[in-house]
PDB file of C-alpha atoms in Angstrom:
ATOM      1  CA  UNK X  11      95.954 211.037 199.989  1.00  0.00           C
ATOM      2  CA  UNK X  12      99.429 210.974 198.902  1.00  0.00           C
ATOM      3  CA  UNK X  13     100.950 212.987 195.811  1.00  0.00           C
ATOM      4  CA  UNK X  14     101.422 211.260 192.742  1.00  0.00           C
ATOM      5  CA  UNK X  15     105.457 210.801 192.226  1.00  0.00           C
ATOM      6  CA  UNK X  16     106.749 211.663 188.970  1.00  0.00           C
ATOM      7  CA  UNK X  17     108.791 209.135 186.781  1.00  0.00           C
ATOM      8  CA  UNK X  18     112.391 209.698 186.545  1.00  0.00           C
ATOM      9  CA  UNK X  19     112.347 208.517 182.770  1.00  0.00           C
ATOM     10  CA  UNK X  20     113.852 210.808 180.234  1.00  0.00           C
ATOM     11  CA  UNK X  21     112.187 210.348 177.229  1.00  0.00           C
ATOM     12  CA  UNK X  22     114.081 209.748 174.282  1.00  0.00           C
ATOM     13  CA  UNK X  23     113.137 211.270 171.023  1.00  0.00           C
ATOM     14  CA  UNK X  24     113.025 209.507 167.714  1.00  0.00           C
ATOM     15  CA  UNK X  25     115.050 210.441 165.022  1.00  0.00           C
ATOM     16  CA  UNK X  26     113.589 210.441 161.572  1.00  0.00           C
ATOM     17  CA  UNK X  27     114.251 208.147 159.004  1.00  0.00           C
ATOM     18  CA  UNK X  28     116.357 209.560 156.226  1.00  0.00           C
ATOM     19  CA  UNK X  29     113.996 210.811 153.149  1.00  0.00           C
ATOM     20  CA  UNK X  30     114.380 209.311 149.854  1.00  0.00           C
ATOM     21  CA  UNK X  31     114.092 210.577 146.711  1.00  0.00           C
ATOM     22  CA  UNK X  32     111.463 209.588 145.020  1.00  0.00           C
ATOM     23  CA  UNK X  33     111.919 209.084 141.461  1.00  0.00           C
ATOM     24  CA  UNK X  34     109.528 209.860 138.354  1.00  0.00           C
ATOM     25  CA  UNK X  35     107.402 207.154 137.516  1.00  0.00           C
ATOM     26  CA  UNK X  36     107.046 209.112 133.721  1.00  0.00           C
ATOM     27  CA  UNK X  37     110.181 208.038 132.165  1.00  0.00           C
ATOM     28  CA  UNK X  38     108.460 204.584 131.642  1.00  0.00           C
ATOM     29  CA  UNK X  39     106.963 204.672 127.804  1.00  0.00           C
ATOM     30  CA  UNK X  40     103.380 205.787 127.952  1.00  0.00           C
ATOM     31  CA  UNK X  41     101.693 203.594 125.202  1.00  0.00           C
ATOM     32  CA  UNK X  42      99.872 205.281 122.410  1.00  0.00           C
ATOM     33  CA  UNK X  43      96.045 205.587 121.899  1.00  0.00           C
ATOM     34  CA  UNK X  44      96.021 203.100 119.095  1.00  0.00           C
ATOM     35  CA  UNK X  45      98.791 200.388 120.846  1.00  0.00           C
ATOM     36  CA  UNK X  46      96.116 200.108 124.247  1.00  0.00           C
ATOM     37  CA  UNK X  47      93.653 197.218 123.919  1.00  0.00           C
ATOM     38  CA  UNK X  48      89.869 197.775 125.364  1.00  0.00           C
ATOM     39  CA  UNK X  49      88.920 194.688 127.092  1.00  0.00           C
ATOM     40  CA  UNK X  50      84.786 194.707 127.557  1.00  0.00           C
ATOM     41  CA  UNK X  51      84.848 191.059 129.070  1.00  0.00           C
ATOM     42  CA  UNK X  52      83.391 189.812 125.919  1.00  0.00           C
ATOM     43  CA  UNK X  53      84.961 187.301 123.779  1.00  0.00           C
ATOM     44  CA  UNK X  54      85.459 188.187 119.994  1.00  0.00           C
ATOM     45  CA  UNK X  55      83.944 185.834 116.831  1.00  0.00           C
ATOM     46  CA  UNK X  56      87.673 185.456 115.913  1.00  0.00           C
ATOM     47  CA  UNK X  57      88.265 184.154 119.822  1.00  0.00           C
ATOM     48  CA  UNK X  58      84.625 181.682 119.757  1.00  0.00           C
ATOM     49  CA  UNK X  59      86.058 180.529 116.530  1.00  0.00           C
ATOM     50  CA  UNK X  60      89.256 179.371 117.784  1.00  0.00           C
ATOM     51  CA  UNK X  61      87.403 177.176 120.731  1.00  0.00           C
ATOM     52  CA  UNK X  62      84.845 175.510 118.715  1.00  0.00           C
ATOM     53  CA  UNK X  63      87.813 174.865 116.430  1.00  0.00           C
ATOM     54  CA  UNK X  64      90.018 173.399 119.453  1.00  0.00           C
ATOM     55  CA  UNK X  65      86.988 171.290 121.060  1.00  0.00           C
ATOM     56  CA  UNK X  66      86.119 169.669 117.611  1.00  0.00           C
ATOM     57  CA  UNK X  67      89.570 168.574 117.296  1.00  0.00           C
ATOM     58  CA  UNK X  68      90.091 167.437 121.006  1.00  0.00           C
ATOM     59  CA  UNK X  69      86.223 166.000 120.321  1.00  0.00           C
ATOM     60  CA  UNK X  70      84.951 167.541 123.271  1.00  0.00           C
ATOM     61  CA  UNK X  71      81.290 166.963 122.236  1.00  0.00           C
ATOM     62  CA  UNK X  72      82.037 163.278 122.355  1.00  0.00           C
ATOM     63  CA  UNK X  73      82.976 163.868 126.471  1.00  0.00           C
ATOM     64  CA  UNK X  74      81.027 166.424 127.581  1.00  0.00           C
ATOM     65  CA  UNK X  75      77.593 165.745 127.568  1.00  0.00           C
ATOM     66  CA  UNK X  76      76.721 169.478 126.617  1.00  0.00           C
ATOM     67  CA  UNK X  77      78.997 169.542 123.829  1.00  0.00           C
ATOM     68  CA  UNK X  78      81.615 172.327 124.901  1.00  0.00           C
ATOM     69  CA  UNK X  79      83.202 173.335 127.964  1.00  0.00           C
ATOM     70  CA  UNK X  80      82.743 177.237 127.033  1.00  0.00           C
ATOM     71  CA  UNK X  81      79.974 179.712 128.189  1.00  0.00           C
ATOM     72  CA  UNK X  82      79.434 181.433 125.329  1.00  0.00           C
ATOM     73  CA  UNK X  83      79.025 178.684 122.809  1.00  0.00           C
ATOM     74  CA  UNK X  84      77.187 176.965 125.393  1.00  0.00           C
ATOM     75  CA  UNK X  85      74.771 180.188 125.378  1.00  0.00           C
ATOM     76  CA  UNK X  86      74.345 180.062 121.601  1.00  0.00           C
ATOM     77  CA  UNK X  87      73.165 176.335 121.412  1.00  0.00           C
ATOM     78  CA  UNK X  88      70.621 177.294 124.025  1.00  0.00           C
ATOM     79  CA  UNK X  89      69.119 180.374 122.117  1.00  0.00           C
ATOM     80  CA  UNK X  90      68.900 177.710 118.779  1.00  0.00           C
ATOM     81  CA  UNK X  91      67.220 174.648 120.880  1.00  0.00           C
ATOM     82  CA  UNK X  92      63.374 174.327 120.733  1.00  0.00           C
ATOM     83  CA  UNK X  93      61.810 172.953 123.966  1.00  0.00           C
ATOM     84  CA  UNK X  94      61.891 169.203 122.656  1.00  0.00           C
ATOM     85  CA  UNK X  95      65.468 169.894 122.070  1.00  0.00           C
ATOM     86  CA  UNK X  96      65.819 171.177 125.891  1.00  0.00           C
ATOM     87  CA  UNK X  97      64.018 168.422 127.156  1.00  0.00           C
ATOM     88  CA  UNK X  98      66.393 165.942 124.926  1.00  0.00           C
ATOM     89  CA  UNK X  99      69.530 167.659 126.506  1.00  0.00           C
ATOM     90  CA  UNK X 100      68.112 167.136 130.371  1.00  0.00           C
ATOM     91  CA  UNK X 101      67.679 163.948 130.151  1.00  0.00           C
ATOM     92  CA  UNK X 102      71.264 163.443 128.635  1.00  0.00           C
ATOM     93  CA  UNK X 103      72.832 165.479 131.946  1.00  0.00           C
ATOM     94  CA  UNK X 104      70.283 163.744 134.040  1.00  0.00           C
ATOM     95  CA  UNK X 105      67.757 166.314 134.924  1.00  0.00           C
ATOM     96  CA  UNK X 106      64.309 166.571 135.632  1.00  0.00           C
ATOM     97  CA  UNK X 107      62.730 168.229 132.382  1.00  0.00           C
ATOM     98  CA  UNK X 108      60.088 170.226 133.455  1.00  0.00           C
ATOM     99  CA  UNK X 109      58.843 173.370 133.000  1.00  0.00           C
ATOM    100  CA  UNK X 110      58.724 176.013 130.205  1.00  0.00           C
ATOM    101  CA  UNK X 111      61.737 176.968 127.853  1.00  0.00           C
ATOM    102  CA  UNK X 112      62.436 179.676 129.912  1.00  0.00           C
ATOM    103  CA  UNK X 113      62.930 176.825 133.094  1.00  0.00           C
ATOM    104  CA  UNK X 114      64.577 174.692 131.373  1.00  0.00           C
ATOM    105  CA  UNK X 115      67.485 176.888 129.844  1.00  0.00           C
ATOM    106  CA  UNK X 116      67.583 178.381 133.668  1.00  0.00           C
ATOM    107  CA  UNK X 117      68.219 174.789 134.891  1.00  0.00           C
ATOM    108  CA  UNK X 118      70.832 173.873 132.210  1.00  0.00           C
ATOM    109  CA  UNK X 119      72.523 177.146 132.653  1.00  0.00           C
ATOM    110  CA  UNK X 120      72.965 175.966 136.275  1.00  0.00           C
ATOM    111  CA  UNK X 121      73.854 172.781 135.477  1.00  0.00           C
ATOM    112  CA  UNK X 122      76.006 173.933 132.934  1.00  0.00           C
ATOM    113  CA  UNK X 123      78.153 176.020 135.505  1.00  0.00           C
ATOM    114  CA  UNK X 124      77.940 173.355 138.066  1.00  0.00           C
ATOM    115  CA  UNK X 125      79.883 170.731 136.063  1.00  0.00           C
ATOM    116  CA  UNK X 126      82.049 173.018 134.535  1.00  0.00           C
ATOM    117  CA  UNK X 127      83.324 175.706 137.059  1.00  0.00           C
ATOM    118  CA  UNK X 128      84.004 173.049 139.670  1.00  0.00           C
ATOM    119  CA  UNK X 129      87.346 171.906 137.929  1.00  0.00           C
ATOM    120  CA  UNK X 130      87.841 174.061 134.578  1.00  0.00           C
ATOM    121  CA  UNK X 131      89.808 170.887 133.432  1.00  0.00           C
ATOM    122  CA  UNK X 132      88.842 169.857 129.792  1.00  0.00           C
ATOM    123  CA  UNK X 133      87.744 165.403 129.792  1.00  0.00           C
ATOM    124  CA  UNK X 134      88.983 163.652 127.193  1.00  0.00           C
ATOM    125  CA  UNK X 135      89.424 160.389 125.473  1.00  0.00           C
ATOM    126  CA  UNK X 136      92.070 158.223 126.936  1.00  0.00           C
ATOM    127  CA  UNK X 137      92.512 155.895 123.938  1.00  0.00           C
ATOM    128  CA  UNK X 138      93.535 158.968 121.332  1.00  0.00           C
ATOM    129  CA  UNK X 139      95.812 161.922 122.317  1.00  0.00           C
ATOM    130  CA  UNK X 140      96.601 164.930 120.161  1.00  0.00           C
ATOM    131  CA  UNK X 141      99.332 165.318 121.864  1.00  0.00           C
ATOM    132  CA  UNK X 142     101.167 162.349 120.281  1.00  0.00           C
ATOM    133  CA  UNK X 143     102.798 162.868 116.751  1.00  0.00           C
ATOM    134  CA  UNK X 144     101.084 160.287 114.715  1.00  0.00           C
ATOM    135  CA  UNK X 145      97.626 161.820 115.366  1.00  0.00           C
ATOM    136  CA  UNK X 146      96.273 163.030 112.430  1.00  0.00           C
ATOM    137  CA  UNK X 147      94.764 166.611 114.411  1.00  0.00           C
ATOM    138  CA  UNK X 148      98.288 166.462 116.013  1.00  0.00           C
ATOM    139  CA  UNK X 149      99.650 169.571 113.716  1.00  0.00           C
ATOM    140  CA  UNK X 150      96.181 171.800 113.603  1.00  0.00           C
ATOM    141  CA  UNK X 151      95.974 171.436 117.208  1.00  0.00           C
ATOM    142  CA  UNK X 152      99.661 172.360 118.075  1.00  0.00           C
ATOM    143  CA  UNK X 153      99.081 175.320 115.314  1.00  0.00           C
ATOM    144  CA  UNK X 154      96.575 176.508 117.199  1.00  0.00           C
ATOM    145  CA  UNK X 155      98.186 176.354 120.496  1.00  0.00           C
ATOM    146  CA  UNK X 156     101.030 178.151 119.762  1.00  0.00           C
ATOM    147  CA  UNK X 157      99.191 180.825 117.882  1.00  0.00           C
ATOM    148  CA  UNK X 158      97.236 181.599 120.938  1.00  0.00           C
ATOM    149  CA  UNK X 159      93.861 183.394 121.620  1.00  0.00           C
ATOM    150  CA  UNK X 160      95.636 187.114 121.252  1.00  0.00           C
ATOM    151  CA  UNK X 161      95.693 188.664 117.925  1.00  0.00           C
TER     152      UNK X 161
END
């Protein structure tokens, strides 16, 4: 068997990049205790409020067949229906009403998130817009859109 030559391949070696400085990341302002904001996922009354206010005026309830496009006051209409009530509203979005309250409010939640998480677009009227001036919701709903959601 034959020896093994050796390369004749010097090997180069690689320099090192040049360091950089890295610079403090605590001259930014720290924000006090009582500027931070603690977000627990929740929406406040003051924030429900606002919606329901916003859907009556773009009449959402006329559109939607569950009478807002929002989870939470969705959730509260649900917790105030009886089961004739349930049984009223599946029929209305076309299901099959059977079952105990319990089954029902299970199936409309579902529904519920069906129709409404597939486009998060908000259905309206086409013959009256609150977007145009001479509506008479025109200035509430442009009040409310420029105030925002934030306090």
């Amino acid at each position: 068997m034959a020896a093994k030559r050796k390369s004749t391949k010097k090997k180069v070696a690689k320099k090192a990049a040049p360091k950089e400085k890295a610079t403090a990341s605590t001259t930014k302002k720290r924000l006090e205790l009582n500027e931070l904001r603690y977000s627990s996922g929740k929406l406040d009354d003051e924030t429900v409020a606002r919606i329901e206010e916003i859907e009556d005026i773009l009449k959402i309830h006329e559109v939607n067949h569950f009478g807002t496009n929002d989870n939470t006051i969705f959730e509260k209409q649900l917790k105030d229906m009886s089961l004739a009530d349930l049984q009223n509203l599946c029929s209305k979005v076309r299901l099959f009403a059977s079952g105990n309250t319990r089954e029902l409010r299970a199936k409309l939640r579902k529904e519920f998130t069906r129709v409404t998480k597939g486009n998060k677009t908000v259905s309206l009227r086409q013959e009256a817009s609150v977007c145009d001036p001479n509506h008479p919701n025109h200035q509430k709903a442009k009040k409310i859109l420029t105030e925002g959601f934030s306090n």
